[in-house]
mmCIF file with all atom_site columns, C-alpha atoms in Angstrom:
data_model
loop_
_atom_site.group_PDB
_atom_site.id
_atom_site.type_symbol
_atom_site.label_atom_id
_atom_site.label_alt_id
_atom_site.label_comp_id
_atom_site.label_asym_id
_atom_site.label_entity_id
_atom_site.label_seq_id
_atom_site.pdbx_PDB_ins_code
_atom_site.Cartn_x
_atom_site.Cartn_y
_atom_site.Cartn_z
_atom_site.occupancy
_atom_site.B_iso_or_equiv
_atom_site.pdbx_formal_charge
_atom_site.auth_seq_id
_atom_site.auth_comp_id
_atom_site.auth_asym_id
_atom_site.auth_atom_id
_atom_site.pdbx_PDB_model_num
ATOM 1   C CA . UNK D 1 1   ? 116.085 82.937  162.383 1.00 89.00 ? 1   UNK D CA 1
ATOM 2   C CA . UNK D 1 2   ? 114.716 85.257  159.834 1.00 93.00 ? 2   UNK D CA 1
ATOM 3   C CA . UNK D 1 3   ? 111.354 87.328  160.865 1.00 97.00 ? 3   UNK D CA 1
ATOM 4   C CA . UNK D 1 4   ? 109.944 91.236  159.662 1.00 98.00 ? 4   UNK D CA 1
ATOM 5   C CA . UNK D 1 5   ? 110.397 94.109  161.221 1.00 98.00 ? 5   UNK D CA 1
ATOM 6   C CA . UNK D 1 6   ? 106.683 96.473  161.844 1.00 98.00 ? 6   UNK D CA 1
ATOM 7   C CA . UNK D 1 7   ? 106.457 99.950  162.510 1.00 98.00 ? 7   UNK D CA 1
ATOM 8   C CA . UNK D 1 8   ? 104.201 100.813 165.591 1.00 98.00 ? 8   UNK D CA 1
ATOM 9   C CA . UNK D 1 9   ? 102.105 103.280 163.036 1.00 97.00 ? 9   UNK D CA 1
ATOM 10  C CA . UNK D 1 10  ? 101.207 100.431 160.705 1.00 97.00 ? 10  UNK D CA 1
ATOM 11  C CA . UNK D 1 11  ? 100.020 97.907  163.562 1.00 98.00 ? 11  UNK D CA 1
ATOM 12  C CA . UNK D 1 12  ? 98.308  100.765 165.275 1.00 97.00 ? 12  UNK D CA 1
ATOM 13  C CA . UNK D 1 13  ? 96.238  101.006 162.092 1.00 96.00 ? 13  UNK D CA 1
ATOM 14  C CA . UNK D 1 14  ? 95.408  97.148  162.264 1.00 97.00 ? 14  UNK D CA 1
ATOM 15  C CA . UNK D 1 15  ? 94.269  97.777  165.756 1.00 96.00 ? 15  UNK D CA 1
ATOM 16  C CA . UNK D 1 16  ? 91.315  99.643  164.616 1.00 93.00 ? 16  UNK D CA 1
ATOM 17  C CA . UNK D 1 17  ? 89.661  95.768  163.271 1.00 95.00 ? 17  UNK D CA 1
ATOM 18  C CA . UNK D 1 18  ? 91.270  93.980  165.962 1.00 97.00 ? 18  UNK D CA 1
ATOM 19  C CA . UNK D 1 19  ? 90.143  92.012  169.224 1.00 97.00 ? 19  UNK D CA 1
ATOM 20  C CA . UNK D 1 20  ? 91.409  92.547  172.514 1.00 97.00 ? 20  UNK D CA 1
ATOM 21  C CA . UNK D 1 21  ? 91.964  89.655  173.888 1.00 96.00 ? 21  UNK D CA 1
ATOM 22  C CA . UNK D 1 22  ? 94.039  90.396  176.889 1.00 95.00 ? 22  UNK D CA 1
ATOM 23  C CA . UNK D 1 23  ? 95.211  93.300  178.434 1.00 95.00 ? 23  UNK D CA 1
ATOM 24  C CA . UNK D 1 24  ? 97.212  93.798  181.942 1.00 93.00 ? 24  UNK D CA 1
ATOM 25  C CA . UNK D 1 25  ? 97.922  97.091  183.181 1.00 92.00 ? 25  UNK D CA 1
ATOM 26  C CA . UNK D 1 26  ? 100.543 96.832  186.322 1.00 88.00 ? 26  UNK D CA 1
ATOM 27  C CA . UNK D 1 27  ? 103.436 98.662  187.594 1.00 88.00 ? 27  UNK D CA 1
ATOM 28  C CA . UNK D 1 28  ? 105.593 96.849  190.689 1.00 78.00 ? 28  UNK D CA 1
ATOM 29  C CA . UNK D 1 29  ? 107.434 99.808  192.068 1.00 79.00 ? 29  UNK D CA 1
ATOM 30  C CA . UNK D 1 30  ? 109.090 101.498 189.280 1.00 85.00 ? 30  UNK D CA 1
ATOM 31  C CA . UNK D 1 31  ? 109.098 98.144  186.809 1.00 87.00 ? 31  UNK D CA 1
ATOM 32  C CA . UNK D 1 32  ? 106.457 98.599  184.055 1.00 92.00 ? 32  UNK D CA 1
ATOM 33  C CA . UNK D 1 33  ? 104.727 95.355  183.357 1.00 92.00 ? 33  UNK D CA 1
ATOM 34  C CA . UNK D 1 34  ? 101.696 96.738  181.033 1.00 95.00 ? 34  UNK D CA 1
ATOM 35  C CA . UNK D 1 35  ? 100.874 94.726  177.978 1.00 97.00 ? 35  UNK D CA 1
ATOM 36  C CA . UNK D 1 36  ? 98.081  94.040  175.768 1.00 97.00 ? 36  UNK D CA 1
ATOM 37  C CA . UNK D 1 37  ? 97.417  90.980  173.027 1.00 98.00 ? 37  UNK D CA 1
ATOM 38  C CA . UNK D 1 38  ? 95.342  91.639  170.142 1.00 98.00 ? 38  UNK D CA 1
ATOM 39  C CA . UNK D 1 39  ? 93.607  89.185  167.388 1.00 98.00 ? 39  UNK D CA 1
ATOM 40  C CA . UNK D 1 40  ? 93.939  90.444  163.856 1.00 98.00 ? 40  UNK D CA 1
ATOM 41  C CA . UNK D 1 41  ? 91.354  88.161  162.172 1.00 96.00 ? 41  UNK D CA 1
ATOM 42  C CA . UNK D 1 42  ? 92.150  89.999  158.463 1.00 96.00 ? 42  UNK D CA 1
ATOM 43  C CA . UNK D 1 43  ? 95.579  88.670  158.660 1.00 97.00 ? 43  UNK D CA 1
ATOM 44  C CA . UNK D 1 44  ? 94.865  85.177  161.418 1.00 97.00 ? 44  UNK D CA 1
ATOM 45  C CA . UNK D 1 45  ? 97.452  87.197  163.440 1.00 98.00 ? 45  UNK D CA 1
ATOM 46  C CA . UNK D 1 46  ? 98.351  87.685  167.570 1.00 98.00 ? 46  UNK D CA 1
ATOM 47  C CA . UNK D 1 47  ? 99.918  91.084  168.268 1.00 98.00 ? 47  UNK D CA 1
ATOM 48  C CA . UNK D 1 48  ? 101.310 91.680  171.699 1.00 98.00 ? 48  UNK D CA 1
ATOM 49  C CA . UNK D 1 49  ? 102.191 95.273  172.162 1.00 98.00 ? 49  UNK D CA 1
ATOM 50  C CA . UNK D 1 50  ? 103.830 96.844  175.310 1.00 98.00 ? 50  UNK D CA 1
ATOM 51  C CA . UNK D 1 51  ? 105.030 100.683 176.594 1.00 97.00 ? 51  UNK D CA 1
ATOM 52  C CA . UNK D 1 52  ? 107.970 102.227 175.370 1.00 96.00 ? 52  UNK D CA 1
ATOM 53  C CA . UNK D 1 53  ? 108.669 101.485 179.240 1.00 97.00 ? 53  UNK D CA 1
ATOM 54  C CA . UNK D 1 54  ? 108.193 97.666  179.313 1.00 96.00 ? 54  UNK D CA 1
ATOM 55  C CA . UNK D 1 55  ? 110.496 96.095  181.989 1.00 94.00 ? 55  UNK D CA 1
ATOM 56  C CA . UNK D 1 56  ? 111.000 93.412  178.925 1.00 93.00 ? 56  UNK D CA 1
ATOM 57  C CA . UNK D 1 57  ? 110.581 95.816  175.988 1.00 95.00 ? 57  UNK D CA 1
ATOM 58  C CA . UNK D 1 58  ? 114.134 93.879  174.775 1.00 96.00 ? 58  UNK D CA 1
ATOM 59  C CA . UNK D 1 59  ? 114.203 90.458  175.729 1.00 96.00 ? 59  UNK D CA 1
ATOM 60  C CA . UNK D 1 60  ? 112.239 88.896  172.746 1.00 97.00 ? 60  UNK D CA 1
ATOM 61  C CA . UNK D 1 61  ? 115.176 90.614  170.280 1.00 96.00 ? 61  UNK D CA 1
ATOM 62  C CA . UNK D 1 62  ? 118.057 88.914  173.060 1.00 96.00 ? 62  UNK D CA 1
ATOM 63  C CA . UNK D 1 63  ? 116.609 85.637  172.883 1.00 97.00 ? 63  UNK D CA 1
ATOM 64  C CA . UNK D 1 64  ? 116.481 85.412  168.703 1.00 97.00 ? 64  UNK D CA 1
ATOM 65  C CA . UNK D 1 65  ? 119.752 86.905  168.410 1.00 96.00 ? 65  UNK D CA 1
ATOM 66  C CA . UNK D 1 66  ? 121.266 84.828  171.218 1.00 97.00 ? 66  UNK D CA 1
ATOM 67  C CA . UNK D 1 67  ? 119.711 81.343  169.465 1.00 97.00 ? 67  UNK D CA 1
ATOM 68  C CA . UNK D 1 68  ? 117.382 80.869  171.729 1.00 98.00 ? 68  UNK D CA 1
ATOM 69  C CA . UNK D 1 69  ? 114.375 80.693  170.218 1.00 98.00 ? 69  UNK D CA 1
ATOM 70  C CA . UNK D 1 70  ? 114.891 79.310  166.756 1.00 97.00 ? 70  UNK D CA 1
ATOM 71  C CA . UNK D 1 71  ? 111.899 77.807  164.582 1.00 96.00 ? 71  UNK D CA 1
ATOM 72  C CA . UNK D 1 72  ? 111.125 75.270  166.483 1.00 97.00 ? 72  UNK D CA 1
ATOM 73  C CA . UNK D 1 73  ? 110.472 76.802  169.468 1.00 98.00 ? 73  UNK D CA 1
ATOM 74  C CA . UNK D 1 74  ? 108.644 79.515  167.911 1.00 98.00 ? 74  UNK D CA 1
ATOM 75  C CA . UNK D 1 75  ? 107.410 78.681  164.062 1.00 98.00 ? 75  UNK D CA 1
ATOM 76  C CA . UNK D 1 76  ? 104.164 81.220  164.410 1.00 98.00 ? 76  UNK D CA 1
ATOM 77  C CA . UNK D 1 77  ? 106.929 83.732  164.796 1.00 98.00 ? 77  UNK D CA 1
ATOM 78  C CA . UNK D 1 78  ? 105.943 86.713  162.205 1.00 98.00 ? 78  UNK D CA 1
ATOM 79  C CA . UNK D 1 79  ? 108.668 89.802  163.681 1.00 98.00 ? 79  UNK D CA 1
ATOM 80  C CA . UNK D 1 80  ? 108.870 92.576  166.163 1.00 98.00 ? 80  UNK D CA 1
ATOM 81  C CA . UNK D 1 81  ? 107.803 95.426  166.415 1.00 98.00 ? 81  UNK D CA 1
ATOM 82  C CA . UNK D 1 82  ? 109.619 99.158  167.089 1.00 98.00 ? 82  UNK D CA 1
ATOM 83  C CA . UNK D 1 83  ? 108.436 102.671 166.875 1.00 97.00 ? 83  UNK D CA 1
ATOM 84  C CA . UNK D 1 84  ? 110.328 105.460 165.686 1.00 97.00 ? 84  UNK D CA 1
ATOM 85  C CA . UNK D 1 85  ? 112.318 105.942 168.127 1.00 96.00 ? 85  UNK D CA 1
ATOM 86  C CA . UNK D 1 86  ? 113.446 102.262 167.710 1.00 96.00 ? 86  UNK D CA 1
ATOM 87  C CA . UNK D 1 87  ? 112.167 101.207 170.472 1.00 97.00 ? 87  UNK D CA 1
ATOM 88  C CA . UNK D 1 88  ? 110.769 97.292  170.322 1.00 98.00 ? 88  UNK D CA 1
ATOM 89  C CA . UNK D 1 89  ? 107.045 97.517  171.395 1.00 98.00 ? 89  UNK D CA 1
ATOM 90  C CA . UNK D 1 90  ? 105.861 94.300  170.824 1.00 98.00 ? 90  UNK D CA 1
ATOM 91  C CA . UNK D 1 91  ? 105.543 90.931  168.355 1.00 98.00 ? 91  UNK D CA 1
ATOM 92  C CA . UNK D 1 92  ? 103.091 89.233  165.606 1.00 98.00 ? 92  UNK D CA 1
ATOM 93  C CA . UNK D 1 93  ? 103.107 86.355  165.186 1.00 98.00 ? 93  UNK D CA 1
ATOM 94  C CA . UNK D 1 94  ? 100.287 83.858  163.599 1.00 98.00 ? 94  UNK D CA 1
ATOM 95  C CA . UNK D 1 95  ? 97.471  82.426  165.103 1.00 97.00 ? 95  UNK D CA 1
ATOM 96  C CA . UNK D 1 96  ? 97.570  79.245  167.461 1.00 97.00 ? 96  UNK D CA 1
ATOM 97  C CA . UNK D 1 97  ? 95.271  76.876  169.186 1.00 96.00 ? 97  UNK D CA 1
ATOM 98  C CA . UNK D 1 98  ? 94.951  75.622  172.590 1.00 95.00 ? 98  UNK D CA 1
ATOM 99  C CA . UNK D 1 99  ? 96.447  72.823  173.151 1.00 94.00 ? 99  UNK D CA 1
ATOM 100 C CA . UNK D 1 100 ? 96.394  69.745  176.009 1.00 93.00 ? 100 UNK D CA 1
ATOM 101 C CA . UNK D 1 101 ? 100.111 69.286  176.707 1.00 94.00 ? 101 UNK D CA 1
ATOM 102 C CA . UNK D 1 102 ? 100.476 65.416  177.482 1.00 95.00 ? 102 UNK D CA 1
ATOM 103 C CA . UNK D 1 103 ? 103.523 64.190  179.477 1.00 95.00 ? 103 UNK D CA 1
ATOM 104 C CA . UNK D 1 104 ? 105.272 62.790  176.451 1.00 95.00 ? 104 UNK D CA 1
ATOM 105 C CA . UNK D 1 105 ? 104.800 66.569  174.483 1.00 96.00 ? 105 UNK D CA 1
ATOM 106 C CA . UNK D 1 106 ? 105.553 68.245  177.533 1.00 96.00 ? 106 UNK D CA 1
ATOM 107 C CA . UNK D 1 107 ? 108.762 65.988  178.476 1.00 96.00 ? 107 UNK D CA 1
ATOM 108 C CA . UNK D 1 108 ? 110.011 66.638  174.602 1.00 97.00 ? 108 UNK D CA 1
ATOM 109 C CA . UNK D 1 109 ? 109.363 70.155  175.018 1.00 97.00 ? 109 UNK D CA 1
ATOM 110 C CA . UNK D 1 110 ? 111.235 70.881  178.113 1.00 97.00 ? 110 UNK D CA 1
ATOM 111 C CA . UNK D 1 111 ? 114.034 68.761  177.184 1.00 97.00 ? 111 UNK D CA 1
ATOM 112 C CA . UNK D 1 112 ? 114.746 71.273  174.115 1.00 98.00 ? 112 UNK D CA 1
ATOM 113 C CA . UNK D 1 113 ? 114.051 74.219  176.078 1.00 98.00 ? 113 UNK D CA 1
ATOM 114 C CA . UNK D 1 114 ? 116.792 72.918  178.362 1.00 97.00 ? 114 UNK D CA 1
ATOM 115 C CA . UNK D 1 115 ? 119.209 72.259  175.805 1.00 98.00 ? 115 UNK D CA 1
ATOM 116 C CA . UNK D 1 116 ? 118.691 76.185  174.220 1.00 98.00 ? 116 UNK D CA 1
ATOM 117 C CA . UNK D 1 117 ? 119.560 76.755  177.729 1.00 98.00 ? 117 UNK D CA 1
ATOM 118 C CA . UNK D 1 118 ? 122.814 74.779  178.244 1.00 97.00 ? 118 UNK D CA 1
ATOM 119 C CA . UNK D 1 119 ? 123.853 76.277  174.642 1.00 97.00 ? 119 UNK D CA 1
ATOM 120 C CA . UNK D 1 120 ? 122.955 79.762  174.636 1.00 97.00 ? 120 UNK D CA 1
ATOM 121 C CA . UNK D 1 121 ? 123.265 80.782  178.682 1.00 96.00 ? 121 UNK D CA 1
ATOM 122 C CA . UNK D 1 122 ? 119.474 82.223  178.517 1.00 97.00 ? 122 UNK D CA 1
ATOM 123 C CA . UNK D 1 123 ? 116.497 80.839  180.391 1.00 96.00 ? 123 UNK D CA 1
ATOM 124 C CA . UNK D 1 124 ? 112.485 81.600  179.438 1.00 96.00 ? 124 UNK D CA 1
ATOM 125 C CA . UNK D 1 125 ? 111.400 82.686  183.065 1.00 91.00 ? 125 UNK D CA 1
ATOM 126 C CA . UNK D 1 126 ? 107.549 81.700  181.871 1.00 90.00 ? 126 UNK D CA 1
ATOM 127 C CA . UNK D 1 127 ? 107.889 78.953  180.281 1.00 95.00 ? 127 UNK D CA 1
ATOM 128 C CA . UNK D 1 128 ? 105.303 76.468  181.104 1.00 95.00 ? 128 UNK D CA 1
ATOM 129 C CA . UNK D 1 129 ? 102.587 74.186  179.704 1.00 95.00 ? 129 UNK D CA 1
ATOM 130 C CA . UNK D 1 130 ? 99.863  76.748  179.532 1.00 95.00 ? 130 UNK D CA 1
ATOM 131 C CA . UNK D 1 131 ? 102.454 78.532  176.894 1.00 96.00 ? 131 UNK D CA 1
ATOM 132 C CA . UNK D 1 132 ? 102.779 75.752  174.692 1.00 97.00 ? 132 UNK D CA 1
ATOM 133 C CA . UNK D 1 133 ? 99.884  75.985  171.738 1.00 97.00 ? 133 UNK D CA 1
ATOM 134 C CA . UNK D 1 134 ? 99.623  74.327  168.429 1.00 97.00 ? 134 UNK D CA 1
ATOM 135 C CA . UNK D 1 135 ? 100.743 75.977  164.816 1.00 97.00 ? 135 UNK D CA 1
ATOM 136 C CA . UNK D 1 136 ? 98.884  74.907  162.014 1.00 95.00 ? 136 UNK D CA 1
ATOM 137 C CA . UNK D 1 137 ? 100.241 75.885  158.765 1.00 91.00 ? 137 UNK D CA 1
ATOM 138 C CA . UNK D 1 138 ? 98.171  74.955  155.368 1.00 89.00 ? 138 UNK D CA 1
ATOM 139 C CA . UNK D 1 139 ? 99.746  71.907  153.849 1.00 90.00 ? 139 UNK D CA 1
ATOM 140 C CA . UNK D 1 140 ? 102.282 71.140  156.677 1.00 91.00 ? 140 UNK D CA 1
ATOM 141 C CA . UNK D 1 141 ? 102.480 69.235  159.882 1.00 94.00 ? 141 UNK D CA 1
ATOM 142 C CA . UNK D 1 142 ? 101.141 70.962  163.301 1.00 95.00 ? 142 UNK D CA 1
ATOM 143 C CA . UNK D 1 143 ? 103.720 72.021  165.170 1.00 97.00 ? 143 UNK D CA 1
ATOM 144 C CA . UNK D 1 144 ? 104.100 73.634  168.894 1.00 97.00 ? 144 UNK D CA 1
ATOM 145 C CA . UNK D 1 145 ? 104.894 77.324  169.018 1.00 98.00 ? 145 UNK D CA 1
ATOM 146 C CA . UNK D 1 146 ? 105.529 78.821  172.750 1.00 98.00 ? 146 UNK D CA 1
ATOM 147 C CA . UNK D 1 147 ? 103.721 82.056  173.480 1.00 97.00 ? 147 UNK D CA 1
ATOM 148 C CA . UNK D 1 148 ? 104.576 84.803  176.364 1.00 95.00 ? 148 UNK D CA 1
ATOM 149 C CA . UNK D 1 149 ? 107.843 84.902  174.625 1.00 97.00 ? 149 UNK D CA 1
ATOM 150 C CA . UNK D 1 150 ? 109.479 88.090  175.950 1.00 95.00 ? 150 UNK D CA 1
ATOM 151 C CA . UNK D 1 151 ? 110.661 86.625  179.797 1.00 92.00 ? 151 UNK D CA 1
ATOM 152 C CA . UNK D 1 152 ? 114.097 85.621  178.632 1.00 96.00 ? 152 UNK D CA 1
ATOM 153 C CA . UNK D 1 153 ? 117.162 86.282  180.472 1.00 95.00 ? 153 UNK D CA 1
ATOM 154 C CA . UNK D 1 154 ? 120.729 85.451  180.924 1.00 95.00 ? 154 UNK D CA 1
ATOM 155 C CA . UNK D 1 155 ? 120.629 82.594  183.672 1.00 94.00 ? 155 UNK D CA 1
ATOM 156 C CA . UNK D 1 156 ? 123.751 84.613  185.391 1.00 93.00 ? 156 UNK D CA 1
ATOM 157 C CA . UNK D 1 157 ? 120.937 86.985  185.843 1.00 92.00 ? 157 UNK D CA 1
ATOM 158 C CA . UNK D 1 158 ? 118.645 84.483  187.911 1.00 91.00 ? 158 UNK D CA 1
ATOM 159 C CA . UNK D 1 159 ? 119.605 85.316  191.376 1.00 86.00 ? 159 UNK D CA 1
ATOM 160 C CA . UNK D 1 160 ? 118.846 89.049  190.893 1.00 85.00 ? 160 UNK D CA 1
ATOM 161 C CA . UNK D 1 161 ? 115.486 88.377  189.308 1.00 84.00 ? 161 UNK D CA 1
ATOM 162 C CA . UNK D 1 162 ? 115.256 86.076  191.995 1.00 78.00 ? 162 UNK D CA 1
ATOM 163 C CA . UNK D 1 163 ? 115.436 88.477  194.871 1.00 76.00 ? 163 UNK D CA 1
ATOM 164 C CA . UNK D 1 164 ? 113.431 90.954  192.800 1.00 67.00 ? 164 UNK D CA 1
ATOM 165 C CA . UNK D 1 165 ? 110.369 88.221  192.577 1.00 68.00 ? 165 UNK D CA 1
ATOM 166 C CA . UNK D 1 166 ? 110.835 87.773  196.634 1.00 65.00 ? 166 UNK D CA 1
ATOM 167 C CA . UNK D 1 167 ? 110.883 91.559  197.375 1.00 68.00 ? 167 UNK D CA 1
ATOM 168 C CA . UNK D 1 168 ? 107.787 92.119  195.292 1.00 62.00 ? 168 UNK D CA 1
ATOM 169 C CA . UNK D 1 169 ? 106.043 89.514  197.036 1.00 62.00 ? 169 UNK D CA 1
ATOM 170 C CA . UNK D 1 170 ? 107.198 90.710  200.538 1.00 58.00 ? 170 UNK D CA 1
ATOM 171 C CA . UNK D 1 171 ? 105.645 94.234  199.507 1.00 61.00 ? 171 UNK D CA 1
ATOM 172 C CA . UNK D 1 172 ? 102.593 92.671  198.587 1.00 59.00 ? 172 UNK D CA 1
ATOM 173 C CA . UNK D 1 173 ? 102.529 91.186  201.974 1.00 56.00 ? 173 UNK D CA 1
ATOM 174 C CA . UNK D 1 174 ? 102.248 94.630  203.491 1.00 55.00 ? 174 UNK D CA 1
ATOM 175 C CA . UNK D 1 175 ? 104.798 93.375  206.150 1.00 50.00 ? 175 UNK D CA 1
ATOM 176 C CA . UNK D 1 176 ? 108.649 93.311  205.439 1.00 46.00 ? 176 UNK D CA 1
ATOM 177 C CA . UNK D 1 177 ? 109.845 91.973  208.361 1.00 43.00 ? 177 UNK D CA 1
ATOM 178 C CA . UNK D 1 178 ? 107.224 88.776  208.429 1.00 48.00 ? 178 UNK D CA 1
ATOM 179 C CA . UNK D 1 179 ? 110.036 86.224  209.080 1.00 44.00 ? 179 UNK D CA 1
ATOM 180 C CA . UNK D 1 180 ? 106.593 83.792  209.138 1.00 46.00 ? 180 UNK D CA 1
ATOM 181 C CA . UNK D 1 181 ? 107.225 84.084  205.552 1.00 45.00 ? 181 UNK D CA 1
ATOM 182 C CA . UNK D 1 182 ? 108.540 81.019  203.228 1.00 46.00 ? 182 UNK D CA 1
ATOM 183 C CA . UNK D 1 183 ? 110.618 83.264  201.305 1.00 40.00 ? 183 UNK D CA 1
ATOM 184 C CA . UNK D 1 184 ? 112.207 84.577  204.810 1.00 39.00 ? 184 UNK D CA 1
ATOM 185 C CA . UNK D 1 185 ? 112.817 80.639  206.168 1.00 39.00 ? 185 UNK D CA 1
ATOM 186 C CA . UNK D 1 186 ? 114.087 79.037  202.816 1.00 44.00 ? 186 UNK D CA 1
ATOM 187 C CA . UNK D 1 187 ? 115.454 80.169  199.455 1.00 49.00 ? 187 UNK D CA 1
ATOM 188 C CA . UNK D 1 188 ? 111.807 79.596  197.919 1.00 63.00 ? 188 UNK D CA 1
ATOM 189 C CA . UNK D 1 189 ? 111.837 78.548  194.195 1.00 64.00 ? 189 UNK D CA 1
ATOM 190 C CA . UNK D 1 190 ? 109.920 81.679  191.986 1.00 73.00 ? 190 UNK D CA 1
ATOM 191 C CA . UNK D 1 191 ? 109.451 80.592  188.557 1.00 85.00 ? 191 UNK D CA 1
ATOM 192 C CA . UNK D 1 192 ? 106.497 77.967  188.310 1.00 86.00 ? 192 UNK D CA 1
ATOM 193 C CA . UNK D 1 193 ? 108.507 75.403  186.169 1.00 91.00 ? 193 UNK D CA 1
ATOM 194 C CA . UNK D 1 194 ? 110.400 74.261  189.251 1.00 89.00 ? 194 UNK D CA 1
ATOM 195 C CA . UNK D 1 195 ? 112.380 71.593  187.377 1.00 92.00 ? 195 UNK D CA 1
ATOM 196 C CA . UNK D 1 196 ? 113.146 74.120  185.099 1.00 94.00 ? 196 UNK D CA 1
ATOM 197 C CA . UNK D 1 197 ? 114.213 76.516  187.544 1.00 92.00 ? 197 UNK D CA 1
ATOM 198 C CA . UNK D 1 198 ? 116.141 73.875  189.065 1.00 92.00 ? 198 UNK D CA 1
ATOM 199 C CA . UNK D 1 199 ? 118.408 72.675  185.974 1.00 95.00 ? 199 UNK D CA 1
ATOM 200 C CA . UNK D 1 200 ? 119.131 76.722  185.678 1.00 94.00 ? 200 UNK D CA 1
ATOM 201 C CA . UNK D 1 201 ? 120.751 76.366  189.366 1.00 92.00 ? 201 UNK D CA 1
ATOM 202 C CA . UNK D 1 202 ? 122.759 73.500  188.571 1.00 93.00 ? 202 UNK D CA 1
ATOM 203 C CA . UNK D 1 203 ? 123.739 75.056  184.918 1.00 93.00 ? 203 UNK D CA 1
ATOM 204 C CA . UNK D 1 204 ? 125.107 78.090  187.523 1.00 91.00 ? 204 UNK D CA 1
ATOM 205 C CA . UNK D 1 205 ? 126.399 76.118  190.098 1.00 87.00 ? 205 UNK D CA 1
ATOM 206 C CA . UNK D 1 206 ? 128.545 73.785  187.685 1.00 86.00 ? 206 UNK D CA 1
ATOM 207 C CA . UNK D 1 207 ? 130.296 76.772  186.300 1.00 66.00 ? 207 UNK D CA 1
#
């Protein structure tokens, strides 16, 4: 999939006329999870921008090169973003709507998603319905574009992220040794597309 490559200095410079329109500023232990989307109206353009720290700063670069996301997954997809240190700090891509994801969208949607999966070994820890929006191009058909794209991983990866995720919420507990706990009883599922998460067990387990 072909895309553009943006230096840091000449988004920073867009910044000045942009919109924030979401920022989250969070550290779990020593994992850096700080990012901030902006709307560029000048150019009808989303940038997401991270730290040089990001605990994902790579994973958007992993997933195109690995054939993950290709153009139908991701047609709003402008390029990334690196400073000069080449370091990736972020993505553009161009604007999207909201969307209502029916059942028949949703069912089309997820049955790619799992095929990118079965081909290319990588799974999109966020993807859900809430990511799915609507690209509208001038003179072509509407087409879905997912957004949040930078939780990809190898699924051979899952079970660490997996006991990551249940540590983190054991901290947050305040109590480590709460066997009252669901994630102390059961292996509890952590990604909130559980039939997703569950075709990524059975990919592992059939290997």
């Amino acid at each position: 999939m072909k895309y553009d490559i943006f230096t840091l200095d000449e988004i920073k410079k867009r910044l000045s006329s942009a919109q924030l329109v979401r920022e989250r500023k969070k550290w779990y232990g020593e994992q850096d999870h700080t990012r901030w989307v902006f709307f560029d109206g000048q150019n009808d353009q989303c940038i997401k921008l991270w730290n040089d720290t990001y605990v994902r700063k790579e994973c958007v670069q992993q997933a195109i090169e690995g054939d993950f996301y290709d153009e139908n997954l991701i047609p709003a997809f402008r390029g990334l973003i690196y400073d000069s240190n080449e370091q990736c700090r972020g993505y553009v891509t161009q604007r999207c709507e909201n969307i209502n994801v029916d059942a028949i969208t949703w069912k089309r949607v997820l049955d790619y998603v799992k095929q990118k999966t079965k081909e290319t070994r990588l799974f999109a820890y966020d993807f859900v319905p809430e990511h799915i929006m609507l690209y509208k191009k001038e003179n072509c058909e509407p087409k879905i574009n997912l957004i949040d794209l930078e939780g990809v991983y190898p699924i051979e990866e899952y079970s660490s992220l997996h006991d990551i995720h249940i540590k983190q919420q054991l901290q947050k507990s305040n109590n480590l040794w709460d066997f009252s706990l669901p994630y102390m009883s059961t292996r509890q599922m952590f990604m909130k597309n559980t039939a997703y998460e569950e075709y990524i067990i059975e990919l592992l387990h059939s290997n």
